[in-house]
Amino acid sequence: MKKETTPLLEQYWKIKNQHKDAIVFFRLGDFYEMFGEDATEAAPILDLALTARFKNTPNEIPMAGIPHHAAENYIAGLTKAGKKVAIADQTSPAGQGKIVDRAVVRIITPGTTFSDNILQGNSNNYCASFAPTKDAFGIAFCDITTGDFFVTTVPTQSTAHTLLKRLDPAEILTHEEIAQAPPQEIADLPLINAPMLTLDAESLLTDHFNIHSLDSFGMDPENPHTIAAARLLQYLKDTQKTELSHLTHIQQYQWQSSMLLDETTIRNLELFYTQRTHAIKGSLLDVIDTTQTPMGGRLIRQWLLHPLLDEKEIEGRLNAVEECVNTPLFKQTLEPLLKKISDIERIAGKIGTARVTPRDLYHHRETLAILPEISKTFSSAKSTNFKSIKQSLQKKEWEELETLLTKELSEDPPVMIDSGNVMKDGFHKELDELRKIATGGKEWLAQYQEEQRKETGIEKLKIKFNRVFGYFIEVTKSKAEDVPETYERRQTLVNAERFITPKLKEYEEKVLTAEETILSIEKNLFEELTQKCIPHLPTIKKIANAISEIDVLLSFAKNAIELQYNKPTITKDSEINITHGRHPVIEKSLKTPYVPNNTNLNSQDHQIIILTGPNMSGKSSYLRQTALIVLMAQIGSFVPAHKATIGVVDRIFTRVGATDDLSRGQSTFMVEMQEAAHILHNATDSSLIIFDELGRGTSTYDGVAIAWAILSHLHEHSRTKTLFATHYHELIELGETLDRCQNYRVMVKENEKEGVIFLHTVEPGGIDRSYGVEVAKLAGMPAPIIDSAKEKLGTLENGSAPPKQIEDESNQPTLFSTCQHEGLVTKIQTTDPNSMTPIQALQFLEELKKHT
């Protein structure tokens, strides 16, 4: 495309060439315009009509525009689509015959947005940086809206992938060659090119944080986390175009001090979203999150992602929850107070990036006013956690900031500074005088109107105002000839004439000048107030942390009371002993009482539990219930059980269901084997493994053999606690022969009248039936199909088949041979009816019918 050489377009192309990876919003008057490829790319996303400059000429340039006052909504639309947006605003006033200056004032990306249309109040929005080296992998990540900035180093790319998937950043900066052609192991991450550093990594960081060396952050200049942090900081500076005053320190992300949850476990346990609908409703978070503030909502997510490993830390949280449960005044007093708390953590982020509004500071001031009452509630607190929180909320920590906001900010400031009434009356002398001129006009106008009525003798003379003509005198047509010669005609209407006078014009100019000056003064004063708040940002962050912890602990206490959860006992032993445990999510969704069950896992005689039972009997729920109770205990929550003793678990692994990954060319069985291999390579004696079916993606004999080998390996070479649900009844033999392996079953009851009744109770012993046909009947299968299935099942279980279908096994085709046809016996011998779902059984029967 040929670029036009008009001054305006020359300016545009210069800016565009500096931001080739972004869609440029170019300010033209009251609109933002997009040109060329930016317009054609953005128009379908934003549902805009494409127009063109120089239409029907060789120099035609596509263009699309949006009103500047609605820009945030359109920016949000592009950001949600993963686009980067560069805002090119006018940076000089318009002058006659001279093009105004324009420059990019900010860049909005998925990982750096402040838009309320994109951000979720109870979720962090991280931007991350990934710096791989030969021996280690540096990671840095930051939520620019809250000021949280972390670094860490991990030994393997696999661990880096697990951490990054857990953090779920919107963007990950890395080397250009990796971003363009990532290794398969990290190809599913949102990788983008990292910016070039303007300084060496160490200098960039020490200059911004105003420190002599990185030692104060526990960082080593030679560690790859330093280059990751520097690239991230550079990127944030490049996009925000501000000082980022709220980024005051870097924290070490101690990933070894919390349970490392991989993506598969987070998904299979449905911690945040359900697998079927990807909705929050029906997840563990949906059940346990009753927080009242956005800050508490974000913290409970972080706790859920990072279950603790330190016994004392867990006990600290549990003791605080117990104190809340035993002190009804806490809940009665704190819950209504927390509902009034604003998101001061993100307000601090807006202060640090010069985006804060007058209304934001008003909400912050209102929050500070609530703190004394919250602090007073903890005056007699005994738990260590609450004593620490109380210290953070002492008035001396924030009194200076409250005084500042009370003294300077008006009682009820607007959202936008252009709306006026931002600064308090009596704070600034010149501002007060100008306000008198601007707001005291009603008295002057009324007096002047009365003077003109007496002078002209026109009783119905009125002084009016509109935005087009300003102030004017209006009289009826019949009285128009009675006005003095000093009146200057301004407008003629059907029934009236409008005039101005030199005195009225002088007054108008005075008022308008006052309003312009007021706006200018208020803008300057508000900017100064914002700057005065910056030294208090660490205090705001400290208060936000305290409030969020109160919120989460109170949420746990509320759950304990309302859902009848109990305090678990945390030990360093390897035992998991749960009495009358319940699945927290299923229990809440049921209209009937949940059937509780016991779980006993230890390294002496219950290392492995092989669980058999019918489809729909509750095997999967039992497995997940155990994992969720362990996880809830280690985040400091009471648990859905009558009693629970939890030996701290370092990791929870899950292998659940049968799925394929067609996008990566992986079959169901390959996915199963990769997940199982990952577990075997990474599980320790302190881990908990959940196997909910294994080997379903291959033949029955292969599946049994692999499951047998894995269980034997776990028994002989580790003490990893394992729950293994299966339809392979052959595995029951392991529970009878291995010392630390036990058989358990989910009980059913059969009778002729009601058929199969699922009791959902787990008891010692194995069960050698899956009741697949019975489940098919419950699912509503037609009676003829059920009868046919029973007949075929009986034949298969008796080990016989019609003589004409029997073939010599030696004549069966191998994997590498070509067969002309497949006999029915081949199909039957290679099919395990016990592992079939009702639908699979129906499909199998239909296939058999085709060959008869």
Short mmCIF file of C-alpha atoms in Angstrom, two decimals, residues 358-360 362 409-416 420-423:
data_model
loop_
_atom_site.label_atom_id
_atom_site.label_comp_id
_atom_site.label_asym_id
_atom_site.label_seq_id
_atom_site.Cartn_x
_atom_site.Cartn_y
_atom_site.Cartn_z
CA PRO A 358 -11.36 11.70 42.30
CA ARG A 359 -14.02 9.11 43.05
CA ASP A 360 -11.33 6.44 43.58
CA TYR A 362 -13.10 9.20 47.83
CA LEU A 409 -10.67 16.18 48.61
CA SER A 410 -14.27 17.40 48.43
CA GLU A 411 -17.04 15.65 50.34
CA ASP A 412 -18.61 14.11 47.25
CA PRO A 413 -16.17 14.28 44.30
CA PRO A 414 -17.18 13.19 40.78
CA VAL A 415 -15.73 10.34 38.75
CA MET A 416 -14.20 12.63 36.14
CA GLY A 420 -15.62 20.02 38.82
CA ASN A 421 -16.10 20.11 42.61
CA VAL A 422 -13.04 17.88 43.07
CA MET A 423 -11.17 19.82 45.74
#
